[in-house]
Structure formats: C-alpha cells, structure tokens
Coordinates of C-alpha atoms in Angstrom, one line a residue:
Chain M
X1 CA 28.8 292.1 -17.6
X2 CA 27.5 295.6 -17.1
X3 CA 28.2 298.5 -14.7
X4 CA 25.9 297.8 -11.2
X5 CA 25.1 301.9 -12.1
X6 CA 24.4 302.1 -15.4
X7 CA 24.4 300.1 -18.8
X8 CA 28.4 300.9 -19.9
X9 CA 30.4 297.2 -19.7
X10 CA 32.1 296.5 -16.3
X11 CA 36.0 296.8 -15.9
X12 CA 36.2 296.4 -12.2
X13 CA 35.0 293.3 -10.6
X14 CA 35.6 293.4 -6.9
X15 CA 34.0 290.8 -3.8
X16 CA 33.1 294.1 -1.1
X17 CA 32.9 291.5 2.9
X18 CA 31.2 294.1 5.0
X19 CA 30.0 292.6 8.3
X20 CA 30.2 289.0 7.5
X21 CA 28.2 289.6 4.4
X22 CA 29.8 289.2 0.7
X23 CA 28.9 291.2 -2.1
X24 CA 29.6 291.3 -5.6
X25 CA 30.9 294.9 -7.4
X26 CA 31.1 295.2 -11.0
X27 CA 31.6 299.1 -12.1
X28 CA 32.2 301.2 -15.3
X29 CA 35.0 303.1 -15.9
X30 CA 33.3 306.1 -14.8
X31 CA 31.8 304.8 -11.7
X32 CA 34.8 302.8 -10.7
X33 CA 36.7 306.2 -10.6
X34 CA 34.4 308.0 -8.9
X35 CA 34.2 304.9 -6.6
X36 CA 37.6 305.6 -5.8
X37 CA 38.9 302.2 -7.6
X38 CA 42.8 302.1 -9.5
X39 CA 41.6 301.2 -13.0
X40 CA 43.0 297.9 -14.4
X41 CA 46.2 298.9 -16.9
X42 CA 45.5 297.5 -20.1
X43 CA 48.5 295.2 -21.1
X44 CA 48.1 293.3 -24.4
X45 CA 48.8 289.8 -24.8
X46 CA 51.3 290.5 -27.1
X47 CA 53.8 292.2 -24.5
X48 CA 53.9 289.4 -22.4
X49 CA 54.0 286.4 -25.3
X50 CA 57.4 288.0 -26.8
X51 CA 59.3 287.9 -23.0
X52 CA 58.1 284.3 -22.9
X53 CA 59.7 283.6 -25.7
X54 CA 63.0 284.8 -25.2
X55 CA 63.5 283.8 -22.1
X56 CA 62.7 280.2 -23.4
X57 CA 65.4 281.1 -26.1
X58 CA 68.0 282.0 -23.6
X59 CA 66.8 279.0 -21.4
X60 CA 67.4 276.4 -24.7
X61 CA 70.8 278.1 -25.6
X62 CA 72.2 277.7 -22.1
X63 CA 71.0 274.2 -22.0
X64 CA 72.7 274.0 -25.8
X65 CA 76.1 275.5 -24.4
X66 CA 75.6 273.4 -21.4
X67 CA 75.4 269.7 -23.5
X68 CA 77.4 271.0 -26.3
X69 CA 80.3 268.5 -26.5
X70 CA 83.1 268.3 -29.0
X71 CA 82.9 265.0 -31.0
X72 CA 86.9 264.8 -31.8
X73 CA 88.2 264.8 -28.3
X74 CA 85.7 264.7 -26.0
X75 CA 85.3 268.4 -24.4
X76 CA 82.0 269.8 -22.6
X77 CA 82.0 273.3 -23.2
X78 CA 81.6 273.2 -19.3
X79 CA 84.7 272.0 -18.8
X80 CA 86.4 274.4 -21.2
X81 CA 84.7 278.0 -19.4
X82 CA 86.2 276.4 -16.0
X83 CA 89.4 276.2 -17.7
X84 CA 89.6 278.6 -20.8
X85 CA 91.4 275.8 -22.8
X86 CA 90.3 274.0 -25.7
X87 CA 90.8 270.6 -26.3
X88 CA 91.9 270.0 -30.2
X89 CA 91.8 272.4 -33.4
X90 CA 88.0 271.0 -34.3
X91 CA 86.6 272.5 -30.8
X92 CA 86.5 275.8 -32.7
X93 CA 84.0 274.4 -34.8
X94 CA 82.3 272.7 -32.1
X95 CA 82.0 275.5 -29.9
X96 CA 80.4 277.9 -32.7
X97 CA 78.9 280.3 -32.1
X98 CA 79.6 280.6 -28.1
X99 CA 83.4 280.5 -29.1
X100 CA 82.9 283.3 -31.3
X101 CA 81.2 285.3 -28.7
X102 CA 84.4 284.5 -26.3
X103 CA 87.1 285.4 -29.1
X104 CA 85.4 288.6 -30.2
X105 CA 84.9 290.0 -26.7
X106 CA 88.3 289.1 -25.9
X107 CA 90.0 290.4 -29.0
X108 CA 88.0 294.1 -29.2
X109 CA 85.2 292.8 -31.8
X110 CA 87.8 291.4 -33.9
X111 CA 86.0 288.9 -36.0
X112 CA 88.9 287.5 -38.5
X113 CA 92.2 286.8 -38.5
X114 CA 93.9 289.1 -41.2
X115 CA 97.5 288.4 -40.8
X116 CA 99.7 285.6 -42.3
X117 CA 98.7 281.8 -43.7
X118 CA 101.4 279.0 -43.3
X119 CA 103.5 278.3 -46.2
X120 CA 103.5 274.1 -45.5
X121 CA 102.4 272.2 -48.6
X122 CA 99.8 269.2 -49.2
X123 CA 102.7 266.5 -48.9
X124 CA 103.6 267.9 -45.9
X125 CA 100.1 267.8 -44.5
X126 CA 99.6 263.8 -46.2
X127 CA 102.9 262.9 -44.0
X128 CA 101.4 264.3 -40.5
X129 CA 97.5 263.1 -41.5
X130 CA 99.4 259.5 -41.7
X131 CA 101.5 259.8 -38.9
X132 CA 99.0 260.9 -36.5
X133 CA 96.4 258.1 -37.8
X134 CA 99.8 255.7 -37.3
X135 CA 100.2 256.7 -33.6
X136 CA 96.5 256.5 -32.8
X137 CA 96.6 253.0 -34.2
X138 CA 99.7 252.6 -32.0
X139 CA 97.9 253.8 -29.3
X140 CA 94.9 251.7 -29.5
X141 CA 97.4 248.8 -30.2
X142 CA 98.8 249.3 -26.9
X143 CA 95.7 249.4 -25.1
X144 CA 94.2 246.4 -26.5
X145 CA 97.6 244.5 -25.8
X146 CA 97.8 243.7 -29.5
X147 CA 102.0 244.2 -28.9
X148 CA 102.7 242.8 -32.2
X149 CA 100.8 245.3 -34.0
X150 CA 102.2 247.8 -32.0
X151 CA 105.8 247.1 -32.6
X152 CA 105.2 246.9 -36.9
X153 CA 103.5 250.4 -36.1
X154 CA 106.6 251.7 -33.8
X155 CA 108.6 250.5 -36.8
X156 CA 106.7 252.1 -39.3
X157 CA 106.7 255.8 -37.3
X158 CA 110.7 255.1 -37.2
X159 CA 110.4 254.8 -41.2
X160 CA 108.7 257.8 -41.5
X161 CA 110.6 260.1 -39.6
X162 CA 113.9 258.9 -41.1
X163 CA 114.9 260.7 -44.2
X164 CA 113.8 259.8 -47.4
X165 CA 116.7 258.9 -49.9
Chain T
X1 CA 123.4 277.6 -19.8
X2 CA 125.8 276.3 -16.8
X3 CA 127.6 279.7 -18.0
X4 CA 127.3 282.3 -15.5
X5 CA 126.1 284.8 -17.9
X6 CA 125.5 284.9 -21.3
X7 CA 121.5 285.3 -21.5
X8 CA 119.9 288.7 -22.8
X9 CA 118.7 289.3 -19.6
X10 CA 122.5 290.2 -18.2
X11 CA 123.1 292.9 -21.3
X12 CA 122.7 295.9 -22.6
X13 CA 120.9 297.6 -26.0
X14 CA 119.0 300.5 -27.8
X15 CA 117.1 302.3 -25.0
X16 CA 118.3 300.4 -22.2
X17 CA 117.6 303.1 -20.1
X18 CA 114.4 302.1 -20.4
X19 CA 113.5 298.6 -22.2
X20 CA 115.4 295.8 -20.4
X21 CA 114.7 293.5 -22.7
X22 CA 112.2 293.1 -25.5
X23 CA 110.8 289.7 -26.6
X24 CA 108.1 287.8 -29.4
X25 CA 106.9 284.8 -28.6
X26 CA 104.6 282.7 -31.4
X27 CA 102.1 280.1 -30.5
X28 CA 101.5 277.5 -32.8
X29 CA 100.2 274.2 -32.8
X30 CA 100.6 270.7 -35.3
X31 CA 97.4 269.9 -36.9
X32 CA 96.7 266.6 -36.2
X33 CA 97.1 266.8 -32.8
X34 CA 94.8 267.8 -29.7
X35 CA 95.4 270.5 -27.3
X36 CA 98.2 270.0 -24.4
X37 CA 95.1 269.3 -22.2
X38 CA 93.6 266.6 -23.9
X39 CA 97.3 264.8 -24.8
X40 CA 98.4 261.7 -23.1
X41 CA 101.6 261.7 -22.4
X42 CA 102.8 259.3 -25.1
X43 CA 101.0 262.1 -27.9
X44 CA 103.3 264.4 -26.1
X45 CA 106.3 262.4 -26.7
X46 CA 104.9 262.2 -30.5
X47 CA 104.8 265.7 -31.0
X48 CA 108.0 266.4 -29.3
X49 CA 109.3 263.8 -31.8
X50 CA 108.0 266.1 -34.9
X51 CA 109.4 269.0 -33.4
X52 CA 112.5 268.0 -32.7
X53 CA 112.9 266.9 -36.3
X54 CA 111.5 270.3 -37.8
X55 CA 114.1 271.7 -35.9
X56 CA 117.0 269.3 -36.7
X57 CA 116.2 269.8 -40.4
X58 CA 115.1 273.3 -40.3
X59 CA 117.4 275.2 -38.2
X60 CA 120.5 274.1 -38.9
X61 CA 122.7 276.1 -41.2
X62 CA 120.4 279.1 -41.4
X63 CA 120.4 281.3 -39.1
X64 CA 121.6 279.4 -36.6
X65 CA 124.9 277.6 -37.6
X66 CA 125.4 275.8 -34.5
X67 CA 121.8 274.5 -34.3
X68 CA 119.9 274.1 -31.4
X69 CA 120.4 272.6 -28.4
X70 CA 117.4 270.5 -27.3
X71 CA 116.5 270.1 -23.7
X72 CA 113.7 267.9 -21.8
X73 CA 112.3 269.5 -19.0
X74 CA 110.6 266.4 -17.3
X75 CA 114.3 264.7 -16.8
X76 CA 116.6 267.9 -16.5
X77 CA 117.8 269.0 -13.3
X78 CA 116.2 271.2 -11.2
X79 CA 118.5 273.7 -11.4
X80 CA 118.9 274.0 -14.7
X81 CA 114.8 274.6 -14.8
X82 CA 115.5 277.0 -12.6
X83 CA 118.2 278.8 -14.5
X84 CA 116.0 278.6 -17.9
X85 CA 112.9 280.3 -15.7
X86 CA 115.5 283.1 -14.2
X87 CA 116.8 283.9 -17.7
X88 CA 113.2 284.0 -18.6
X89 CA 113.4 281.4 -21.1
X90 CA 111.0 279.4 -20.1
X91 CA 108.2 280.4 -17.8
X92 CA 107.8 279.3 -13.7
X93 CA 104.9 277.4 -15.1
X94 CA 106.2 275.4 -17.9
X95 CA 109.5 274.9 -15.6
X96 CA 107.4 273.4 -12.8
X97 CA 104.9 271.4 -15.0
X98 CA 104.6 267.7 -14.9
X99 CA 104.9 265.5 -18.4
X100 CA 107.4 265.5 -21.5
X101 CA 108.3 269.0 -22.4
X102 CA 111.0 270.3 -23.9
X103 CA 112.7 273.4 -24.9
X104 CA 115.3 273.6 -28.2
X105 CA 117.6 277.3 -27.9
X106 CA 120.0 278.5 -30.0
X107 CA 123.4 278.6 -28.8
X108 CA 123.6 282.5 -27.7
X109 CA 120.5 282.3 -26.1
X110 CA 118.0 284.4 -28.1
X111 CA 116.2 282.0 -30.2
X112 CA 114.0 279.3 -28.4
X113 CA 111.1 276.8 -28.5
X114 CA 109.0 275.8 -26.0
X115 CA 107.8 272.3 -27.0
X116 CA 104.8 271.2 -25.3
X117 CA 103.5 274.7 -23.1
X118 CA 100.1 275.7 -23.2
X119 CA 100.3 275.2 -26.7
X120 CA 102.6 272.7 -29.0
X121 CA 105.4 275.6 -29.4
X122 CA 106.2 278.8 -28.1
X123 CA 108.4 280.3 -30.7
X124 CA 110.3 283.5 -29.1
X125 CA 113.1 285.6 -29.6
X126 CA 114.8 287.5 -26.4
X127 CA 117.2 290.2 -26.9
X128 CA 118.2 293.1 -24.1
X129 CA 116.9 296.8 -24.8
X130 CA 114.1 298.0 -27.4
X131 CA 114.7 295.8 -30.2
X132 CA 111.2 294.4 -30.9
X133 CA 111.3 295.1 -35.0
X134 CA 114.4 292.5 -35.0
X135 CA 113.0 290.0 -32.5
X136 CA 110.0 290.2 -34.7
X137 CA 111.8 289.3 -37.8
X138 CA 113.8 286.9 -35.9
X139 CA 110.7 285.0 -34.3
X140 CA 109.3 284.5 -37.8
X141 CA 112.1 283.3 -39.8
X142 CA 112.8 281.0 -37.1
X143 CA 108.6 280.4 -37.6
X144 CA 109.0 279.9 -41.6
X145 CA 111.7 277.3 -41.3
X146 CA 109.8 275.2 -38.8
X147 CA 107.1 275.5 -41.2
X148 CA 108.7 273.9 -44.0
X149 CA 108.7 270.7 -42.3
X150 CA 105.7 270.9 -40.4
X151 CA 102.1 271.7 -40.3
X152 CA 100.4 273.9 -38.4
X153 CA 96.8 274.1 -37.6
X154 CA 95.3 277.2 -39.2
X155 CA 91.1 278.0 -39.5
X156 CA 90.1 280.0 -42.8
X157 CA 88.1 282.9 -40.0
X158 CA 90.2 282.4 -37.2
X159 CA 93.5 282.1 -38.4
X160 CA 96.6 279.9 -36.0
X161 CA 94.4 278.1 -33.7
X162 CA 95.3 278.2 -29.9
X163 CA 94.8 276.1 -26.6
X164 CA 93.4 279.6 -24.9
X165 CA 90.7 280.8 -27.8
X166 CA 91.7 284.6 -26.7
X167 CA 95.4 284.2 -28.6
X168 CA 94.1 283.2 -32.0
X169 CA 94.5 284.9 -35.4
X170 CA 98.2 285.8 -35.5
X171 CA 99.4 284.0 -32.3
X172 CA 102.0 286.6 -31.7
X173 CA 102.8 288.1 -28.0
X174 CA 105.3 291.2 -28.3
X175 CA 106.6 292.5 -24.8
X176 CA 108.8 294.3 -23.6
X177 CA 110.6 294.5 -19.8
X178 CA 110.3 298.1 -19.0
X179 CA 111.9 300.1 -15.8
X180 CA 110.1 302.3 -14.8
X181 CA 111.3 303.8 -11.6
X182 CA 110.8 307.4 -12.6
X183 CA 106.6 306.8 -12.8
X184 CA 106.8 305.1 -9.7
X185 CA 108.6 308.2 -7.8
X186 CA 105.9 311.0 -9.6
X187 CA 103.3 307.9 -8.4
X188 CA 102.2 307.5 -12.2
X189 CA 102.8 303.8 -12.1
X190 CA 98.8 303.0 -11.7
X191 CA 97.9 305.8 -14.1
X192 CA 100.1 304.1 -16.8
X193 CA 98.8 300.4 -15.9
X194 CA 95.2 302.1 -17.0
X195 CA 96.1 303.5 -20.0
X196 CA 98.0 300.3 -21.2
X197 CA 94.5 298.5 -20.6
X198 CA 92.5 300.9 -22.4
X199 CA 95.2 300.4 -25.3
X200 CA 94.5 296.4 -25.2
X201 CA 98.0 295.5 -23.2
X202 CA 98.6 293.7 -20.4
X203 CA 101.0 294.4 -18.0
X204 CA 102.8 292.0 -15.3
X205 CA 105.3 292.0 -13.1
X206 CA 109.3 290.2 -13.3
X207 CA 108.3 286.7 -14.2
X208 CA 105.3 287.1 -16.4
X209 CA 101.5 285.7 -16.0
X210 CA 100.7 285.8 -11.8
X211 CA 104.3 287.4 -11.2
X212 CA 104.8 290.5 -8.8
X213 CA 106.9 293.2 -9.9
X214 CA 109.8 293.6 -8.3
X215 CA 112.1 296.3 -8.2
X216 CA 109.6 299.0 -10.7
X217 CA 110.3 296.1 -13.1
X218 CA 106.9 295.8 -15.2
X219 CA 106.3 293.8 -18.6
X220 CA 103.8 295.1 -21.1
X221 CA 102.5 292.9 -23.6
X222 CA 99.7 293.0 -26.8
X223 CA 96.4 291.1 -26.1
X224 CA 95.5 291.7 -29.3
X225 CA 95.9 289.1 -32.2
X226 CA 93.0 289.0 -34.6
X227 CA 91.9 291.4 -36.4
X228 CA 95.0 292.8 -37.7
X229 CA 98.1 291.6 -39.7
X230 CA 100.9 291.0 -37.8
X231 CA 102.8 293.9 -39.3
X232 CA 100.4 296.4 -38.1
X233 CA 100.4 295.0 -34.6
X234 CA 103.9 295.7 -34.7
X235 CA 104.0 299.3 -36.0
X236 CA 101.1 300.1 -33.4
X237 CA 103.5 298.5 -30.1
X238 CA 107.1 298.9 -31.2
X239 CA 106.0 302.1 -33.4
X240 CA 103.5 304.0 -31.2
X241 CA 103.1 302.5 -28.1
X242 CA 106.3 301.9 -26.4
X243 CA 107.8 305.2 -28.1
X244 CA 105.1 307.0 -25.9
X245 CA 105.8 304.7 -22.2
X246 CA 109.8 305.0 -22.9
X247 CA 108.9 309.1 -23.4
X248 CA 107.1 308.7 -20.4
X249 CA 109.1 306.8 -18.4
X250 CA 112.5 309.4 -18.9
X251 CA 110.1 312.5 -18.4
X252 CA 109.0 311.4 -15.1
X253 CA 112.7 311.0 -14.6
X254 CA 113.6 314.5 -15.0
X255 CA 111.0 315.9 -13.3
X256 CA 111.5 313.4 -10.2
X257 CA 115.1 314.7 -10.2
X258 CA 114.1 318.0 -10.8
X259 CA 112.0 318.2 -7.5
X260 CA 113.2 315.3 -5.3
X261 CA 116.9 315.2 -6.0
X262 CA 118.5 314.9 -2.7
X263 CA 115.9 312.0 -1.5
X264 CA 116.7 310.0 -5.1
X265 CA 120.4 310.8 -4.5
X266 CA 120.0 309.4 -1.1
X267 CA 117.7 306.4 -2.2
X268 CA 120.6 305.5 -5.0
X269 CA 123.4 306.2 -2.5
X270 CA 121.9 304.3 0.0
X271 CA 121.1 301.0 -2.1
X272 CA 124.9 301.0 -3.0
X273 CA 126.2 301.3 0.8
X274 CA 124.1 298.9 1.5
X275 CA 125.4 296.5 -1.5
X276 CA 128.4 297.2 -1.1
X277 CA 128.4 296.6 3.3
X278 CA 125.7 293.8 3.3
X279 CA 126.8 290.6 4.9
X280 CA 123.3 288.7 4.5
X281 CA 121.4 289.2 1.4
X282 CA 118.0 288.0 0.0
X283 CA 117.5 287.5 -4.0
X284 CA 114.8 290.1 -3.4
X285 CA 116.5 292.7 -1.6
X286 CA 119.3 292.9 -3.6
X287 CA 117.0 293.2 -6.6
X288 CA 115.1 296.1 -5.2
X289 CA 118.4 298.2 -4.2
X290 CA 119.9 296.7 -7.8
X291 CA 117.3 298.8 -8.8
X292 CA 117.4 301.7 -7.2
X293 CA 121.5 301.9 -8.3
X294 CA 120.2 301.1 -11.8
X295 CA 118.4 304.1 -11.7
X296 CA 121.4 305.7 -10.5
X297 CA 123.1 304.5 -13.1
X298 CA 121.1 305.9 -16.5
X299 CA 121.0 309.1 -14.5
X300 CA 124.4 310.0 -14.3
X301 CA 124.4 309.1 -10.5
X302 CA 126.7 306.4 -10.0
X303 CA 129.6 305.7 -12.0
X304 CA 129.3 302.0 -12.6
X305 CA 128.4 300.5 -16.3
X306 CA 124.9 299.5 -16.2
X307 CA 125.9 296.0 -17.9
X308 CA 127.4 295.2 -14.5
X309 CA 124.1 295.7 -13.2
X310 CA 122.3 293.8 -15.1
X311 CA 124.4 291.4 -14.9
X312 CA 123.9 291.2 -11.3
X313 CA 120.1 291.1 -11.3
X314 CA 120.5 288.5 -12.6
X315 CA 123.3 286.6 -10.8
X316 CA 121.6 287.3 -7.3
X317 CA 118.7 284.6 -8.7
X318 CA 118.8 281.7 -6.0
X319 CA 120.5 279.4 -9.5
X320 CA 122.3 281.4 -11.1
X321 CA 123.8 282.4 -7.3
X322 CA 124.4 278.6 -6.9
X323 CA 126.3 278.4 -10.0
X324 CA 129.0 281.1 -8.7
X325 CA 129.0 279.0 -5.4
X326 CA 127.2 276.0 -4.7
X327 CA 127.8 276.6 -1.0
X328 CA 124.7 279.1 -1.1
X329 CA 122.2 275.6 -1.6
X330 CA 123.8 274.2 2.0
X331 CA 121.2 276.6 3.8
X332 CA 119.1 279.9 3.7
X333 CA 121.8 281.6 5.9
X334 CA 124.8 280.2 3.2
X335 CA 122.3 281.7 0.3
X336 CA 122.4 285.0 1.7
X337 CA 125.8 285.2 2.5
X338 CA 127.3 284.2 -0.7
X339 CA 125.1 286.9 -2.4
X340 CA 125.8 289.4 -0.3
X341 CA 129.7 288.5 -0.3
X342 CA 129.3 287.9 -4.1
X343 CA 127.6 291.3 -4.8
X344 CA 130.1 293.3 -2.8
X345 CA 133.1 292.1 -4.4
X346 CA 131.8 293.0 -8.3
X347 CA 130.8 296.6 -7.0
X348 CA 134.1 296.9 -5.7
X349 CA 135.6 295.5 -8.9
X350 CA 132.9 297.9 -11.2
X351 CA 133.8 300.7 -9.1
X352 CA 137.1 300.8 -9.4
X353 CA 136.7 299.5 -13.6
X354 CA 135.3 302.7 -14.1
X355 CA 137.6 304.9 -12.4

C-alpha cells in the first residue's frame, strides 16, 4: 500500500475517529514524520525466534530436572534439592549434568577429583557385590514371607562374614 | 568414656594458646549400598555388620593395640550419647538420631568411626592443639586399613562419592577449634569470619554445623574437596591458613593488652572471683568466664595451668558434670550447684598447685 501523499510505500497505518466518522491513514516515512507519527522500529524476525527458543530450552530442562528420577533407588531430583542428599552412589550418574552444576558451584569450579583412589582389590569388591545382592534377596524374602528362604540366606551372610580357613 | 577425663578436648598441645583442638574427619561410603536416606533400617544393620568386621580385622594390632571399642547409639544410654557429643566425638545430630548407628574409638580417644552418619563412616582423628599434619596421617592410615577389607564407592570424575554432593572428591574435613578472644576484644571477630569465606572455610561455633559459639570459641573448617589432592589441601590449611589466624589471633592479643589492660585484667580477674565464689552455676556461664580465665591464662595473667582449664570446660558439660555427681540430674537447681561447688573446689586446688 502506498503513501495517501505520494507514491513511496506506506509504513504507518493508522484508523484517525474524528467526530463519529472513521478514517483510514496510510503514510510514508517522510510524511508520517512530518505528520508528527513515532515511526515503527524495525525488529527482525530473527531477534525474537532465538528468545523463543531458549526459553523453550530452559522451560524443557526444568521440566527434565523436574521428572528426572534415579532408576537404582528411587530419588526425584525434587526431593534431593529440598534435602541436598543423594540417595545411592548411581544418583551421580542419574543426576548428570544438574549434579555437576551443584558440585562445581559448590567446590569453586572444581570439576575432578585429583586426590587419592582406594587401594581395595576385585575380590574384595566380588565379596560385597555378593553380599549386598544376598541381603536384598533377604530382604525381599522377608517381605514376601518366604521365611525359609530367608533363613538359608541369614545362614549364608553368617558364612560369609566368618573367616575363611 | 565413664572416665572423667581423658578425651582431647580436656588437654593441652602445640599452639594451644590458640588451637584447642585440631581434627580430620573422612567420609566414605560401601559401594553396594545406598545413601543413609534411602536405607531401611535392616541395610543399616548390614552395613554396620561390614563395618564392624573391617574394623575387627583391620585395626587390631596396628596402630591401635587394644582395638576399638564399638558402641551402638540407638541402644546406649543417654548419657553416654551425651558424653560422646560433649567430647565432640560424635555430633548433637548423630547423638540424637533415630535408627542403628554406631560409633567404634580407640581406646585413648583420638581415633573414631562414625558408622551410619550422614554418610556410612566418618573416619576422624581428634587431638588437642595445632596438630592437623598428624591427625591427617592418622585419619588415613586408620582409612587404608579399613580399606583393605572393604570397598568403598569411588567415581572415575568425582572421586569418594558422598550423601551431600558438595563433600565429594577427597571427602576430607580438616578443622580446627580456635580461641580467639583477642579478635573479639579489637572487634575483628566478623572481619576474620569474611576472610575465612572468601578462602572457602566455614566457620561454626562449639558444637559444629547449627552450633553457637560460645565463649570466643569458633571452628574453622575446609569446604573444599575436589579439585585438589589431599596433600595440597593440607599444606594450604595446616600450612598457610591457620599459620596466618593463629598470627592473627596472638597479635590482636597484644595489642588488646597493650591498650585495654586494666579492663582485660578486670574481665579475667573478675571471671575467676566469680568461679571461685559462685554458689549456682549454668554449663554456659561457667564456659564463658572459663574463658575469659583461659585468656588469662596464655597471657601470663593468672597463675593456673591451662590443662586445668580445659579440663574444666569440659567437666562443667551437663554429663560429664553428672559423672562427678549424679546428684546434679535430681533438678536444675542440684545441676547448678554441683558445678558451681565442683568448679570452686579445683580452682582452689589449681591455685594453690601452682604456688
């Protein structure tokens, strides 16, 4: 559409009501200034896509961190940032990467433990991967009532906490 | 423990003037197990079992020739709770807690293992005065023998994991319970709480996590764990930092002497007359004139041997108290008065010691 006052294309399109009569405006540039009209600010599309955007980023990782849920033991990362604890070693993993966000504000930017391993061998590890499948058998056991099972399992956790010859 | 005194807290060492008592503490925790918060109570009982065996057939006959005494919180007396929380053994929290918890110590008091805190163990080392380089070596030979028999969960990027995600990597907490009664004369006390967080250190009062201080009694403690091998996290607190708060600290001595003598000579005089008249005594007001004398005491003040104050801050505890005389649990009136009978009859005998 052109300018009502010449043949340059129309930027300002205003309805003018003037004693109970409606009129449409179109003007140039030039004749909207002199007019005394703001002129529209140009804003591309592409300014306003990119804020879309990461605010549906933000919006999905909050809904992430909000249904993120460890699979070992149960936790809701809800639960943990009321209580700051974790629920078993694996929540680290489940937890990435809002975890690592937690641990590096708290620790100055640290971002990897530099100091000492632990000197425990594979047999020891075998023995406590056995024993704590053994009492979660035992506890199952328990709760399904299944007392026989229970007590060859109670036995067995005595056998393997007693010295070996 | 039933003996009166024996604990760290109620002696003396390097810098005492100072350090009251330094102390690491590990955290560590048995892979294969969840969290404290997600453990039933009969996985507690399991990994109190482990423990207790690591410790049987660790500890015994290396450093510690007598072994370790083992002792379950959820059926020991209350006051004996009490007494492990006043020798600062244990904290309020894990005294108070519900479920099976336990805690193994070594026979003079310095080593112990929380079993079953916020995390599976709290491995510490106490000793009395600025000796954080041997309760570091301490902590983690006591740490390597446990870990002989038992496994402990450790991440490839995040090193010993932890209930609370903000103590991982190393696990280690070094403090140290400093006196600080000069700072709080030259009213430096908030300026040094500042600069400690600015260094990464937090600092809490007589009991720990959510205490007050009493008495210019404050504990400073790394936050730090990752990032850093444990030695260096050592030689930056034992080596740079407390050198500079103990410097500190006895420079705002001397100049608080220098310009305020006769009102710290009446402050220290005054704490002992009222010691040493006192009929009725709370555990707090004797700790706050215990120490004003203890100033008194590393100043050159009062001629009494600070070990006898010590061990009186840590007698006047409501338990340890009942232990010199049960009487003081019959009522709040018999409490007082058996402190305050209690504490004038040692000053009279320190007094007169010295002379």
């Amino acid at each position: 559409m052109n300018c009502d006052h010449c043949d340059k294309p129309a930027v300002v399109h205003e309805i003018v009501i003037k004693g109970g009569d409606s009129k449409e405006v179109h003007l140039c540039s030039d004749h909207a200034i002199a007019a005394g009209y703001p002129l529209p600010v140009e804003q591309p599309l592409a300014d306003i896509f990119p804020k879309l955007g990461s605010v549906a980023k933000v919006e999905a990782a909050k809904s992430k961190e909000r249904s993120a849920k460890c699979a070992a033991c149960g936790l809701t990362f809800t639960v943990f940032r009321k209580s700051a604890t974790l629920g078993c070693p694996a929540c680290y993993d489940a937890f990435m990467p809002m975890i690592e966000k937690v641990i590096e504000s708290a620790q100055d930017g640290a971002t990897h433990h530099l100091g000492r391993s632990p000197v425990g061998g594979a047999e020891i590890e075998r023995v406590q991967n056995l024993r704590v499948k053994m009492m979660r058998d035992l506890e199952a056991a328990i709760a399904a009532e299944q007392y026989e099972r229970a007590a060859k399992l109670r036995d067995e956790l005595k056998a393997l906490d007693s010295p070996s010859p | 423990m039933s003996q009166p005194f024996s604990a760290a807290m109620s002696q003396v060492g390097p810098d005492s003037d100072v350090v009251v008592t330094s102390r690491v503490r590990l955290a560590r925790n048995i892979s294969g197990f969840p969290f404290i918060s997600r453990a039933s109570n009969p996985v507690r009982q399991e990994i109190m079992r482990v423990v207790r065996r690591a410790v049987d057939q660790s500890c015994n006959g290396i450093d510690h020739d007598q072994g370790m005494r083992w002792i379950e919180l959820q059926s020991a007396p209350s006051r004996d709770r009490i007494l492990l929380s006043e020798r600062h053994l244990v904290s309020r929290h894990f005294a108070n807690s519900d479920g099976p918890r336990a805690l193994a110590l070594s026979s003079d008091e310095h080593s112990s293992i929380m079993v079953n805190e916020e995390d599976h163990l709290r491995i510490q080392f106490l000793c009395a005065g600025s000796r954080l380089s041997d309760a570091f070596k301490a902590a983690f030979s006591l740490e390597n023998a446990l870990a002989n028999c038992t496994n402990f969960s450790f991440h490839p990027r995040w090193g010993y994991l932890t209930a609370c995600p903000t103590n991982v990597g190393c696990g280690i907490r070094m403090s140290a319970m400093l006196h600080l009664p000069g700072a709080q004369i030259m009213k430096e006390t908030d300026r040094i709480k500042r600069a400690a967080k600015e260094l990464h250190l937090a600092v809490r009062g007589y009991y720990g996590e959510g205490s007050e201080s009493i008495g210019d009694f404050f504990q400073f403690s790394n936050q730090t764990t990752l990032g850093a091998t444990e030695d260096a996290l050592l030689e930056e607190f034992n080596g740079i930092v407390l050198p500079r708060l103990i410097g500190y600290e006895r420079e705002a001595r001397t100049a608080a002497l220098a310009r305020y003598r006769s009102r710290i000579e009446d402050i220290v005089f005054r704490s002992h007359a009222n010691l040493s008249a006192a009929r009725l005594l709370t555990a707090d007001a004797a700790t706050k004139d215990l120490s004003r004398m203890r100033f008194g005491v590393v100043m050159g003040l009062l001629p009494i041997e600070l070990t006898t104050i010590q061990r009186l801050l840590l007698q006047v505890q409501p338990a340890h108290l009942s232990l010199i005389d049960p009487r003081s649990l019959d009522s709040e009136e018999a409490d007082r008065e058996v402190r305050a009978t209690y504490v004038r009859q040692e000053l009279l005998r320190g007094t007169t010691d010295t002379k």
